[in-house]
C-alpha cells in the first residue's frame, strides 16, 4: 500500500493533468496560507477562478472520497480562495467556483477521475456537497 503523502501528491498530479486536458489552466499547486490552509490546485477556466480540492482513494470501502470535504474543510477552502483573491488585488469581482476532483487509484490499473464542478458555493449557508 502506498504511503498517504505519496498517494496524495500523485493524485494531485493526475488531477492537474486531467484538468489541463479539459482546457483549464493550472495556476498553482499547493497554495498555502497560515498553518492549516492549503488549496490543492488553483486553476483558471476561461474567466473563472477555480479552487480545486483533490481527494483520492485506493479502494471503495470508505465511500466517495469527496465526502471527506466536510463543512470545516469547505470553510478552509473558502478562506484560502479569499486569500488568493486578496493577493490578486483585482479591481473588479472575479467569478469563482469550487471543484472537487476524485482520483480513484485501483491496484494495477489506470487512475479513474471524477470531476465535480461547482461542488459547493462561496455562500457560508450552502453546506451541502452536490
PDB file of C-alpha atoms in Angstrom:
ATOM      1  CA  UNK A   1       0.000   0.000   0.000  1.00  0.00           C
ATOM      2  CA  UNK A   2       1.497   3.394  -0.986  1.00  0.00           C
ATOM      3  CA  UNK A   3       2.133   5.972   1.705  1.00  0.00           C
ATOM      4  CA  UNK A   4      -0.663   8.581   2.020  1.00  0.00           C
ATOM      5  CA  UNK A   5       1.632  11.532   1.225  1.00  0.00           C
ATOM      6  CA  UNK A   6       2.837   9.855  -1.968  1.00  0.00           C
ATOM      7  CA  UNK A   7      -0.713   8.873  -2.920  1.00  0.00           C
ATOM      8  CA  UNK A   8      -1.965  12.435  -2.378  1.00  0.00           C
ATOM      9  CA  UNK A   9       0.865  14.010  -4.386  1.00  0.00           C
ATOM     10  CA  UNK A  10       0.342  11.532  -7.215  1.00  0.00           C
ATOM     11  CA  UNK A  11      -3.424  12.176  -7.191  1.00  0.00           C
ATOM     12  CA  UNK A  12      -2.804  15.928  -7.461  1.00  0.00           C
ATOM     13  CA  UNK A  13      -0.558  15.399 -10.494  1.00  0.00           C
ATOM     14  CA  UNK A  14      -3.199  13.176 -12.129  1.00  0.00           C
ATOM     15  CA  UNK A  15      -5.887  15.787 -11.391  1.00  0.00           C
ATOM     16  CA  UNK A  16      -3.789  18.652 -12.781  1.00  0.00           C
ATOM     17  CA  UNK A  17      -3.055  16.710 -15.962  1.00  0.00           C
ATOM     18  CA  UNK A  18      -6.736  15.821 -16.366  1.00  0.00           C
ATOM     19  CA  UNK A  19      -7.894  19.411 -15.833  1.00  0.00           C
ATOM     20  CA  UNK A  20      -5.338  20.730 -18.340  1.00  0.00           C
ATOM     21  CA  UNK A  21      -6.671  18.231 -20.885  1.00  0.00           C
ATOM     22  CA  UNK A  22     -10.156  19.641 -20.211  1.00  0.00           C
ATOM     23  CA  UNK A  23      -8.937  23.160 -21.044  1.00  0.00           C
ATOM     24  CA  UNK A  24      -8.235  24.602 -17.600  1.00  0.00           C
ATOM     25  CA  UNK A  25      -5.007  26.441 -16.866  1.00  0.00           C
ATOM     26  CA  UNK A  26      -3.332  25.340 -13.646  1.00  0.00           C
ATOM     27  CA  UNK A  27      -2.020  28.470 -11.944  1.00  0.00           C
ATOM     28  CA  UNK A  28      -0.656  26.953  -8.744  1.00  0.00           C
ATOM     29  CA  UNK A  29      -0.175  23.663  -6.929  1.00  0.00           C
ATOM     30  CA  UNK A  30      -0.467  23.630  -3.131  1.00  0.00           C
ATOM     31  CA  UNK A  31      -1.209  27.285  -2.363  1.00  0.00           C
ATOM     32  CA  UNK A  32      -0.622  27.551   1.388  1.00  0.00           C
ATOM     33  CA  UNK A  33      -1.573  30.195   3.894  1.00  0.00           C
ATOM     34  CA  UNK A  34      -1.178  30.039   7.640  1.00  0.00           C
ATOM     35  CA  UNK A  35      -0.595  26.743   9.412  1.00  0.00           C
ATOM     36  CA  UNK A  36      -3.655  24.754   8.309  1.00  0.00           C
ATOM     37  CA  UNK A  37      -4.771  26.015   4.957  1.00  0.00           C
ATOM     38  CA  UNK A  38      -3.957  24.757   1.504  1.00  0.00           C
ATOM     39  CA  UNK A  39      -5.631  24.821  -1.879  1.00  0.00           C
ATOM     40  CA  UNK A  40      -4.536  21.714  -3.772  1.00  0.00           C
ATOM     41  CA  UNK A  41      -4.881  23.412  -7.150  1.00  0.00           C
ATOM     42  CA  UNK A  42      -5.758  26.931  -8.239  1.00  0.00           C
ATOM     43  CA  UNK A  43      -6.933  26.996 -11.843  1.00  0.00           C
ATOM     44  CA  UNK A  44      -8.500  29.262 -14.411  1.00  0.00           C
ATOM     45  CA  UNK A  45     -11.404  28.076 -16.530  1.00  0.00           C
ATOM     46  CA  UNK A  46     -11.929  30.843 -19.111  1.00  0.00           C
ATOM     47  CA  UNK A  47     -12.696  33.880 -16.887  1.00  0.00           C
ATOM     48  CA  UNK A  48     -13.458  31.847 -13.741  1.00  0.00           C
ATOM     49  CA  UNK A  49     -11.007  31.285 -10.906  1.00  0.00           C
ATOM     50  CA  UNK A  50     -11.334  27.702  -9.659  1.00  0.00           C
ATOM     51  CA  UNK A  51     -10.197  26.300  -6.318  1.00  0.00           C
ATOM     52  CA  UNK A  52      -9.787  22.538  -6.682  1.00  0.00           C
ATOM     53  CA  UNK A  53      -9.729  20.071  -3.819  1.00  0.00           C
ATOM     54  CA  UNK A  54      -8.250  16.718  -4.832  1.00  0.00           C
ATOM     55  CA  UNK A  55      -9.364  13.598  -2.980  1.00  0.00           C
ATOM     56  CA  UNK A  56      -8.001  10.144  -3.641  1.00  0.00           C
ATOM     57  CA  UNK A  57      -8.897   6.609  -2.732  1.00  0.00           C
ATOM     58  CA  UNK A  58      -7.248   3.270  -3.239  1.00  0.00           C
ATOM     59  CA  UNK A  59     -10.417   1.270  -2.543  1.00  0.00           C
ATOM     60  CA  UNK A  60     -14.178   1.597  -2.207  1.00  0.00           C
ATOM     61  CA  UNK A  61     -14.670   0.771   1.470  1.00  0.00           C
ATOM     62  CA  UNK A  62     -14.820   4.321   2.795  1.00  0.00           C
ATOM     63  CA  UNK A  63     -17.266   5.651   0.177  1.00  0.00           C
ATOM     64  CA  UNK A  64     -16.782   8.540  -2.194  1.00  0.00           C
ATOM     65  CA  UNK A  65     -13.575  10.498  -1.452  1.00  0.00           C
ATOM     66  CA  UNK A  66     -15.403  13.823  -1.822  1.00  0.00           C
ATOM     67  CA  UNK A  67     -17.404  13.041   1.333  1.00  0.00           C
ATOM     68  CA  UNK A  68     -14.245  13.968   3.256  1.00  0.00           C
ATOM     69  CA  UNK A  69     -14.815  17.595   2.218  1.00  0.00           C
ATOM     70  CA  UNK A  70     -16.953  18.432   5.226  1.00  0.00           C
ATOM     71  CA  UNK A  71     -18.172  21.826   6.480  1.00  0.00           C
ATOM     72  CA  UNK A  72     -14.866  22.554   8.219  1.00  0.00           C
ATOM     73  CA  UNK A  73     -12.845  21.749   5.089  1.00  0.00           C
ATOM     74  CA  UNK A  74     -15.173  23.851   2.904  1.00  0.00           C
ATOM     75  CA  UNK A  75     -14.736  26.779   5.295  1.00  0.00           C
ATOM     76  CA  UNK A  76     -10.929  26.431   4.999  1.00  0.00           C
ATOM     77  CA  UNK A  77     -11.159  26.280   1.204  1.00  0.00           C
ATOM     78  CA  UNK A  78     -13.308  29.424   1.127  1.00  0.00           C
ATOM     79  CA  UNK A  79     -10.758  31.162   3.335  1.00  0.00           C
ATOM     80  CA  UNK A  80      -7.953  30.058   1.019  1.00  0.00           C
ATOM     81  CA  UNK A  81      -9.683  31.354  -2.084  1.00  0.00           C
ATOM     82  CA  UNK A  82     -10.319  34.661  -0.305  1.00  0.00           C
ATOM     83  CA  UNK A  83      -6.570  34.874   0.422  1.00  0.00           C
ATOM     84  CA  UNK A  84      -5.782  34.191  -3.239  1.00  0.00           C
ATOM     85  CA  UNK A  85      -8.228  36.922  -4.294  1.00  0.00           C
ATOM     86  CA  UNK A  86      -6.598  39.379  -1.861  1.00  0.00           C
ATOM     87  CA  UNK A  87      -3.224  38.725  -3.448  1.00  0.00           C
ATOM     88  CA  UNK A  88      -4.651  39.499  -6.905  1.00  0.00           C
ATOM     89  CA  UNK A  89      -5.848  42.992  -5.944  1.00  0.00           C
ATOM     90  CA  UNK A  90      -8.377  42.719  -8.779  1.00  0.00           C
ATOM     91  CA  UNK A  91     -10.258  45.972  -9.438  1.00  0.00           C
ATOM     92  CA  UNK A  92     -13.468  44.086 -10.295  1.00  0.00           C
ATOM     93  CA  UNK A  93     -15.082  40.950  -8.865  1.00  0.00           C
ATOM     94  CA  UNK A  94     -13.770  37.712 -10.340  1.00  0.00           C
ATOM     95  CA  UNK A  95     -16.110  34.774 -10.953  1.00  0.00           C
ATOM     96  CA  UNK A  96     -15.111  31.860  -8.750  1.00  0.00           C
ATOM     97  CA  UNK A  97     -16.080  28.263  -8.109  1.00  0.00           C
ATOM     98  CA  UNK A  98     -15.053  25.274  -6.035  1.00  0.00           C
ATOM     99  CA  UNK A  99     -14.466  21.931  -7.717  1.00  0.00           C
ATOM    100  CA  UNK A 100     -13.624  18.567  -6.235  1.00  0.00           C
ATOM    101  CA  UNK A 101     -11.658  16.035  -8.255  1.00  0.00           C
ATOM    102  CA  UNK A 102     -11.787  12.451  -7.055  1.00  0.00           C
ATOM    103  CA  UNK A 103      -8.923  10.228  -8.105  1.00  0.00           C
ATOM    104  CA  UNK A 104      -9.620   6.535  -7.747  1.00  0.00           C
ATOM    105  CA  UNK A 105      -6.409   4.509  -7.690  1.00  0.00           C
ATOM    106  CA  UNK A 106      -7.290   0.854  -8.207  1.00  0.00           C
ATOM    107  CA  UNK A 107      -4.394  -1.566  -7.812  1.00  0.00           C
ATOM    108  CA  UNK A 108      -2.636  -2.379 -11.100  1.00  0.00           C
ATOM    109  CA  UNK A 109      -4.974  -0.203 -13.180  1.00  0.00           C
ATOM    110  CA  UNK A 110      -5.118   3.313 -14.604  1.00  0.00           C
ATOM    111  CA  UNK A 111      -6.397   6.050 -12.282  1.00  0.00           C
ATOM    112  CA  UNK A 112     -10.051   6.953 -12.716  1.00  0.00           C
ATOM    113  CA  UNK A 113     -11.078  10.602 -12.445  1.00  0.00           C
ATOM    114  CA  UNK A 114     -14.419  12.043 -11.334  1.00  0.00           C
ATOM    115  CA  UNK A 115     -14.628  15.828 -11.693  1.00  0.00           C
ATOM    116  CA  UNK A 116     -17.328  17.573  -9.656  1.00  0.00           C
ATOM    117  CA  UNK A 117     -17.674  21.125 -10.963  1.00  0.00           C
ATOM    118  CA  UNK A 118     -19.324  23.635  -8.639  1.00  0.00           C
ATOM    119  CA  UNK A 119     -19.173  21.099  -5.808  1.00  0.00           C
ATOM    120  CA  UNK A 120     -20.116  23.800  -3.286  1.00  0.00           C
ATOM    121  CA  UNK A 121     -20.519  27.567  -3.209  1.00  0.00           C
ATOM    122  CA  UNK A 122     -18.882  30.546  -1.581  1.00  0.00           C
ATOM    123  CA  UNK A 123     -22.052  31.105   0.436  1.00  0.00           C
ATOM    124  CA  UNK A 124     -21.483  30.023   4.031  1.00  0.00           C
ATOM    125  CA  UNK A 125     -25.038  28.711   4.365  1.00  0.00           C
ATOM    126  CA  UNK A 126     -24.685  26.283   1.439  1.00  0.00           C
ATOM    127  CA  UNK A 127     -23.108  23.409   3.320  1.00  0.00           C
ATOM    128  CA  UNK A 128     -24.265  20.537   1.140  1.00  0.00           C
ATOM    129  CA  UNK A 129     -21.788  18.995  -1.263  1.00  0.00           C
ATOM    130  CA  UNK A 130     -23.558  18.302  -4.542  1.00  0.00           C
TER     131      UNK A 130
END
